[in-house]
Coordinates of C-alpha atoms and ligand atoms in Angstrom, one line a residue:
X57 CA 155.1 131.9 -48.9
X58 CA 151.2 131.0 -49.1
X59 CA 151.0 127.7 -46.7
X60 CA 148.6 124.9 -47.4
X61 CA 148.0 121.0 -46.5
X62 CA 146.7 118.2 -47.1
X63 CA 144.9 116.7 -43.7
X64 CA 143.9 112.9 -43.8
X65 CA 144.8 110.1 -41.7
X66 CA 146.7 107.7 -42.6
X67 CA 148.6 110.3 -44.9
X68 CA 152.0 107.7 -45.4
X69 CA 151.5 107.6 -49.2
X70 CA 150.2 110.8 -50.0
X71 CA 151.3 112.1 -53.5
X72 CA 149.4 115.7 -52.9
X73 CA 152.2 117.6 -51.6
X74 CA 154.6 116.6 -54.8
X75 CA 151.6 117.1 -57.1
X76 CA 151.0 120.5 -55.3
X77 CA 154.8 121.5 -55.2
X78 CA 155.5 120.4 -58.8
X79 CA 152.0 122.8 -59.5
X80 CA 153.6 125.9 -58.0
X81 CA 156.8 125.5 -59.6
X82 CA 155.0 124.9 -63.2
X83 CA 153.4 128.1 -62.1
X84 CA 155.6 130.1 -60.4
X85 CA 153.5 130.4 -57.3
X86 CA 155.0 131.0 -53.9
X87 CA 153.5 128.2 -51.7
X88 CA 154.7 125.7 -49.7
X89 CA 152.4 122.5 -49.2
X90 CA 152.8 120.2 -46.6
X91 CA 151.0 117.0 -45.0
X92 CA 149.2 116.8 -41.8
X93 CA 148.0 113.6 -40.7
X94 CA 145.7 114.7 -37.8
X95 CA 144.6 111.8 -35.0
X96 CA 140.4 110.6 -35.4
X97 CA 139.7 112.8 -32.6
X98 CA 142.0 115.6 -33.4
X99 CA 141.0 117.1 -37.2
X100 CA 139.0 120.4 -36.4
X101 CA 141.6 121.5 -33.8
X102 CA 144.4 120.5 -36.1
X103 CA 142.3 122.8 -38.8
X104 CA 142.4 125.7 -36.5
X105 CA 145.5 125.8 -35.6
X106 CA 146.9 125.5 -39.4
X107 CA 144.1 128.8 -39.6
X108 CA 145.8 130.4 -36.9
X109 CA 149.3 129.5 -38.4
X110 CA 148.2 131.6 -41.8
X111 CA 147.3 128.5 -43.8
X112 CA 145.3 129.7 -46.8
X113 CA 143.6 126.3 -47.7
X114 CA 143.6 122.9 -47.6
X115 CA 142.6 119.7 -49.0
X116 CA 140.6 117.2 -47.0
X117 CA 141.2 113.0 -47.2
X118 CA 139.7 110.1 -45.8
X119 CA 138.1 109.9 -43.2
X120 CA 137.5 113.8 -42.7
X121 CA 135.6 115.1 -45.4
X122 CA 132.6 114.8 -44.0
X123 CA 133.6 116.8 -40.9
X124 CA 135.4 118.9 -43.3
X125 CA 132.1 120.0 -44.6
X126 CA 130.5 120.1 -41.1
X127 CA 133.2 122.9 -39.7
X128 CA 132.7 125.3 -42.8
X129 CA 130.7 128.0 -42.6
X130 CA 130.2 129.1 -46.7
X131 CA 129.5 125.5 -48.4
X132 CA 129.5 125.3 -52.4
X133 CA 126.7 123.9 -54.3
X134 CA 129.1 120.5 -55.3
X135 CA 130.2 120.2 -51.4
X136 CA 126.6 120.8 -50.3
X137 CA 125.3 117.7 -52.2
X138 CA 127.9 115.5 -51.7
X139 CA 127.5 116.8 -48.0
X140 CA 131.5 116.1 -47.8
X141 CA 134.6 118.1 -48.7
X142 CA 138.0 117.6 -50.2
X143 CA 139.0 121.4 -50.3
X144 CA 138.9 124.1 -47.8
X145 CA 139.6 127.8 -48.5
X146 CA 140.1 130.3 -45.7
X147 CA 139.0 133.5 -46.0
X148 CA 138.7 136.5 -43.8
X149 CA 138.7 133.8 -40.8
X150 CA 135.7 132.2 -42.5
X151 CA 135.9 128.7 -44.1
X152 CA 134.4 128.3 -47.7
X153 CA 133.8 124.3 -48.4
X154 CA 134.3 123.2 -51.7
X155 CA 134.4 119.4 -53.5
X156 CA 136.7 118.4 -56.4
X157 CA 136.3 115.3 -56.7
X158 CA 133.5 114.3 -59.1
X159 CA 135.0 117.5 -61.1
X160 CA 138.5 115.6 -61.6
X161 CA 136.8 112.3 -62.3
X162 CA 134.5 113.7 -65.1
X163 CA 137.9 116.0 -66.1
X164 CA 140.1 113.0 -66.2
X165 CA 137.4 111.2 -68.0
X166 CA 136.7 113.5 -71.2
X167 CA 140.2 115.4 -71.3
X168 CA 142.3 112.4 -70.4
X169 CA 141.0 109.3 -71.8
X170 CA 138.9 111.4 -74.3
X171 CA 135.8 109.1 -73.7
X172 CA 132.5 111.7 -74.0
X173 CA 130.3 111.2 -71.2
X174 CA 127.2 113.5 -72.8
X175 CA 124.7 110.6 -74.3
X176 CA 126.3 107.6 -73.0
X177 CA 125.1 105.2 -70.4
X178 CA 126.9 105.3 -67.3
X179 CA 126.9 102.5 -64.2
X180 CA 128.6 103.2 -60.9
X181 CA 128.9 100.7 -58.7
X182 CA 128.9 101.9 -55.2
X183 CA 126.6 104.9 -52.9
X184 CA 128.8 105.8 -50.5
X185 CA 131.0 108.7 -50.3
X186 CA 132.7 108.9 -53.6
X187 CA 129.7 108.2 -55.0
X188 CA 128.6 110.8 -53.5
X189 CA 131.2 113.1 -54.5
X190 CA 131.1 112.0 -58.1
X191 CA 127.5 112.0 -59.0
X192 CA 126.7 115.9 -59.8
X193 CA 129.5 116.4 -62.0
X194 CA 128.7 113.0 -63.8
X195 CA 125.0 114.2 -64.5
X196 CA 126.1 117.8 -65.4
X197 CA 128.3 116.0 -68.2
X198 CA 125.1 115.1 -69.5
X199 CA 124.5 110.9 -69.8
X200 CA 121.8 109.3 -71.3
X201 CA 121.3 107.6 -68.2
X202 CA 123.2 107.0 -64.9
X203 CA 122.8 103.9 -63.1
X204 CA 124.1 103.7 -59.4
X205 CA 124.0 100.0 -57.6
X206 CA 125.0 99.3 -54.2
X207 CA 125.1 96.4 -52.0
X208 CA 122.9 98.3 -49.1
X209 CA 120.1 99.0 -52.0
X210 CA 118.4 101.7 -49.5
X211 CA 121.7 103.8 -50.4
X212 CA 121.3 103.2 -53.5
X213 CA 117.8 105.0 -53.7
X214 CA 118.7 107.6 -51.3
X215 CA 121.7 108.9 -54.0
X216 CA 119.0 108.8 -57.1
X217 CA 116.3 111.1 -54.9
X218 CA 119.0 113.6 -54.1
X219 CA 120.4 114.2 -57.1
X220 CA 117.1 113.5 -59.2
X221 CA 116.7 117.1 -60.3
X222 CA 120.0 117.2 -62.0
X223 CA 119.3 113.9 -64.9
X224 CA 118.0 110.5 -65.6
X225 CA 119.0 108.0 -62.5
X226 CA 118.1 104.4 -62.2
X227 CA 119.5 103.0 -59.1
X228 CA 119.0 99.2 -57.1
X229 CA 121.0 96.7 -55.9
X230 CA 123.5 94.2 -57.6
X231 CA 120.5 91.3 -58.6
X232 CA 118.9 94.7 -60.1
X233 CA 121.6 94.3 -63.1
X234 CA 120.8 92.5 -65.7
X235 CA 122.1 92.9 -69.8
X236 CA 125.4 95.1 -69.3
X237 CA 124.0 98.1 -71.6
X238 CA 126.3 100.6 -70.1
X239 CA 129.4 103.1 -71.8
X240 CA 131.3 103.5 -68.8
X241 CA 131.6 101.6 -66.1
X242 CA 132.9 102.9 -62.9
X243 CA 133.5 101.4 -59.4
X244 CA 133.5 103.7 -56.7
X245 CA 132.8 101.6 -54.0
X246 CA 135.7 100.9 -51.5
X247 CA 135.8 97.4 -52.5
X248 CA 139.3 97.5 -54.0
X249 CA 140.6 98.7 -51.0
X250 CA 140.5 95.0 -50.0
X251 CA 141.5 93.2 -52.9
X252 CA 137.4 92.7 -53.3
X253 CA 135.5 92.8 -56.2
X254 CA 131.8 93.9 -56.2
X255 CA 129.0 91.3 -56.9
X256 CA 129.1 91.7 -60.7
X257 CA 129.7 89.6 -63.9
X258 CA 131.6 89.9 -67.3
X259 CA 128.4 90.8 -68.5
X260 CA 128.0 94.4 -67.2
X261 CA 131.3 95.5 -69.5
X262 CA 129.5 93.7 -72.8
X263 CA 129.4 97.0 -74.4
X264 CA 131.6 98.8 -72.2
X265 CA 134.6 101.2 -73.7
X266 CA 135.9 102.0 -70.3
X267 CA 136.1 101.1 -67.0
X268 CA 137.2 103.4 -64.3
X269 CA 138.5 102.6 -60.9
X270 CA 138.2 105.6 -58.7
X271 CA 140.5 103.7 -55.8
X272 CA 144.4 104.6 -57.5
X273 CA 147.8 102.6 -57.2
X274 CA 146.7 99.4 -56.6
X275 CA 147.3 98.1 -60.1
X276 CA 145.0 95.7 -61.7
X277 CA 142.0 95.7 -58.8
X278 CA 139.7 92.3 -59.2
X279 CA 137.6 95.0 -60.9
X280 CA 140.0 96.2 -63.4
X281 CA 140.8 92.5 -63.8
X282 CA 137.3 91.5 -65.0
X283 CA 137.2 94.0 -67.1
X284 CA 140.3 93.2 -68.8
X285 CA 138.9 89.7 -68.9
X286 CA 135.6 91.2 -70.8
X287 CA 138.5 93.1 -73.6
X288 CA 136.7 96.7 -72.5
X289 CA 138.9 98.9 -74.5
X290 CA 140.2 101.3 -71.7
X291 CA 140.9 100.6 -68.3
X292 CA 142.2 103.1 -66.1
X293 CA 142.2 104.2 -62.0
X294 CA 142.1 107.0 -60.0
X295 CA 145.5 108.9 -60.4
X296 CA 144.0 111.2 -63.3
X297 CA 141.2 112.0 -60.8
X298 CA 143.6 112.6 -58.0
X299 CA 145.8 114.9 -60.3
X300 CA 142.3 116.8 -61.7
X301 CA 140.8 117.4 -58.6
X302 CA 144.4 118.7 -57.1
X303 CA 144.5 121.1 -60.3
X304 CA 140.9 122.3 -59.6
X305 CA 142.0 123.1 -56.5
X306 CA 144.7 125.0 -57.0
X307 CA 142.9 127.1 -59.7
X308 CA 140.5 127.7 -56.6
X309 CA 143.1 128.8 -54.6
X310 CA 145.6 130.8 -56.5
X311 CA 143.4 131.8 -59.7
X312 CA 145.8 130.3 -62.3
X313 CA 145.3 126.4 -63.2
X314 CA 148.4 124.3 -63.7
X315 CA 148.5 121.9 -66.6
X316 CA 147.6 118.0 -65.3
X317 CA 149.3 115.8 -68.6
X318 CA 153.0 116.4 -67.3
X319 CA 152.1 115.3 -63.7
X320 CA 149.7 112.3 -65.0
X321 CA 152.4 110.5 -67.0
X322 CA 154.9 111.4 -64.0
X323 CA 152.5 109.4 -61.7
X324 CA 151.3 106.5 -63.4
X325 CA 152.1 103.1 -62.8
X326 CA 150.8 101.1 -65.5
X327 CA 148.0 98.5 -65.3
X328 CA 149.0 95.5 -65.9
Ligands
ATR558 P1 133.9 105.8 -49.6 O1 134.1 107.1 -48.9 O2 135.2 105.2 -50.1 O3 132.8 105.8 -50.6 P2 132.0 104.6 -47.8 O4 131.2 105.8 -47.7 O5 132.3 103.7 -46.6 O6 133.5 104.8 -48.4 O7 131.3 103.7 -49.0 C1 131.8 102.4 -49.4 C2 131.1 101.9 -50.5 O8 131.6 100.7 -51.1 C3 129.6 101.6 -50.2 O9 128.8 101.8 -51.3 C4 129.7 100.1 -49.9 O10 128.5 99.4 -50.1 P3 127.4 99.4 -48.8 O11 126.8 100.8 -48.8 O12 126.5 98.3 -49.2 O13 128.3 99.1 -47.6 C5 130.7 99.7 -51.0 N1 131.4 98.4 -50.8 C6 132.4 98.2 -49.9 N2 132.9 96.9 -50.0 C7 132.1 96.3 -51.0 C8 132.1 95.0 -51.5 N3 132.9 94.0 -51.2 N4 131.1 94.8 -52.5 C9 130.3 95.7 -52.9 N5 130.3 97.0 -52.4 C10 131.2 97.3 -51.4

């Protein structure tokens, strides 16, 4: 059997090799998937050694996507501008780079919640690494406008000059936001992670459909709580993005692409 991993530390609750085994079986792929939580010091020798052991890919967690990126020497367009990676193919003892992320956001967006993101105004909260990962896809869908706010503003600005060639991007700091004129409303900022919620007001979901947490099984985050609180229509978190970006990556890998709704429903824990 074909051997891949998922590398991240802490790894206790990670649902990627049940996703991944539940893929291949949907499939009928031979591949085993398994879980290496590799120490802070320890994740490009870890890599290696998987290399050297005949794995044929991996996925990459928190906190090593950025190093991920660093070791590989082929980088794809997505992975180069979000200068991290979440998915590592190895070929002919090379390392291609690759980032799914933004992909199964955007995915999980249109497919999954069936909310169009081509002409509508989107605000993300946040410019740090998931931001990062999620803002190419987001403009190649197409918005009217993209909005990113951060608490460190300078972040902020940096994110809109990178990805400036690819759409409309307005981006400042949270006193920045005024009337809530936004579609979609998504927090990628780590926030959540800490039972915080981001300096914001009912008022940026007055005319918001949806608002997406990227951070997943936490249940109702402060976040998702306001905007319950503002009646947005559609709330949802991260687990369709972590089942998306999982599928893109096994279409990467093996050249056949599972079907996600199955694994979705499996997975979710409802919002309340
Ligand atoms: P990740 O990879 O999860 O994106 P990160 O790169 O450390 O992690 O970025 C965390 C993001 O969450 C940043 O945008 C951070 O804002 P700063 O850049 O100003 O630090 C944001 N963040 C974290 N906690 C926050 C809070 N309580 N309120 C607002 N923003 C917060």
């Amino acid at each position: 059997n074909d051997l891949y991993a998922v590398f991240g530390n802490p790894l206790g609750h990670t649902k990627s090799p049940f996703i991944h085994g539940e893929f291949a079986r949907q499939t009928a792929q031979n591949l085993d998937y398994i879980a290496i939580e590799a120490s802070p010091g320890g994740f490009a020798a870890s890599l290696d050694a998987f290399k050297i052991l005949g794995g044929k890919g991996a996925n990459v967690t928190a906190p090593f996507k950025v190093e991920a990126f660093a070791l590989a020497g082929d980088r794809c367009q997505r992975a180069e501008l979000a200068g991290a990676s979440n998915a590592l193919k190895f070929e002919d003892g090379r390392i291609i780079a690759e980032n799914f992320d933004g992909v199964g956001l955007v995915a999980d967006i249109r497919e999954n919640l069936c909310t169009p993101l081509r002409g509508r105004r989107v605000l993300m909260l946040g410019a740090g690494g998931a931001a990062r990962g999620a803002a190419l896809p987001i403009l190649e869908a197409g918005p009217a406008s993209l909005t990113i706010i951060n608490r460190t503003v300078a972040k902020a600005h940096a994110l809109r000059e990178r990805f400036s060639s690819f759409g409309d991007i307005v981006s400042g700091g949270y006193a920045d936001l005024g009337a809530g004129d936004f579609d979609i409303v998504i927090n990628a900022t780590s926030a959540s992670l800490r039972g915080e919620l981001p300096p914001i007001t009912e008022r940026v979901f007055a005319r918001a459909g949806l608002a997406y947490e990227l951070a997943y099984g936490k249940g109702l985050t402060p976040f998702l709580k306001l905007a319950k609180r503002s009646s947005v229509d559609r709330l949802a978190d991260g687990v369709g993005m972590l089942v998306e970006q999982a599928a893109a990556a096994f279409a990467w890998w093996r050249g056949i692409r599972p079907a996600t709704g199955p694994m979705i429903e499996k997975i979710t824990v409802p919002l309340i």
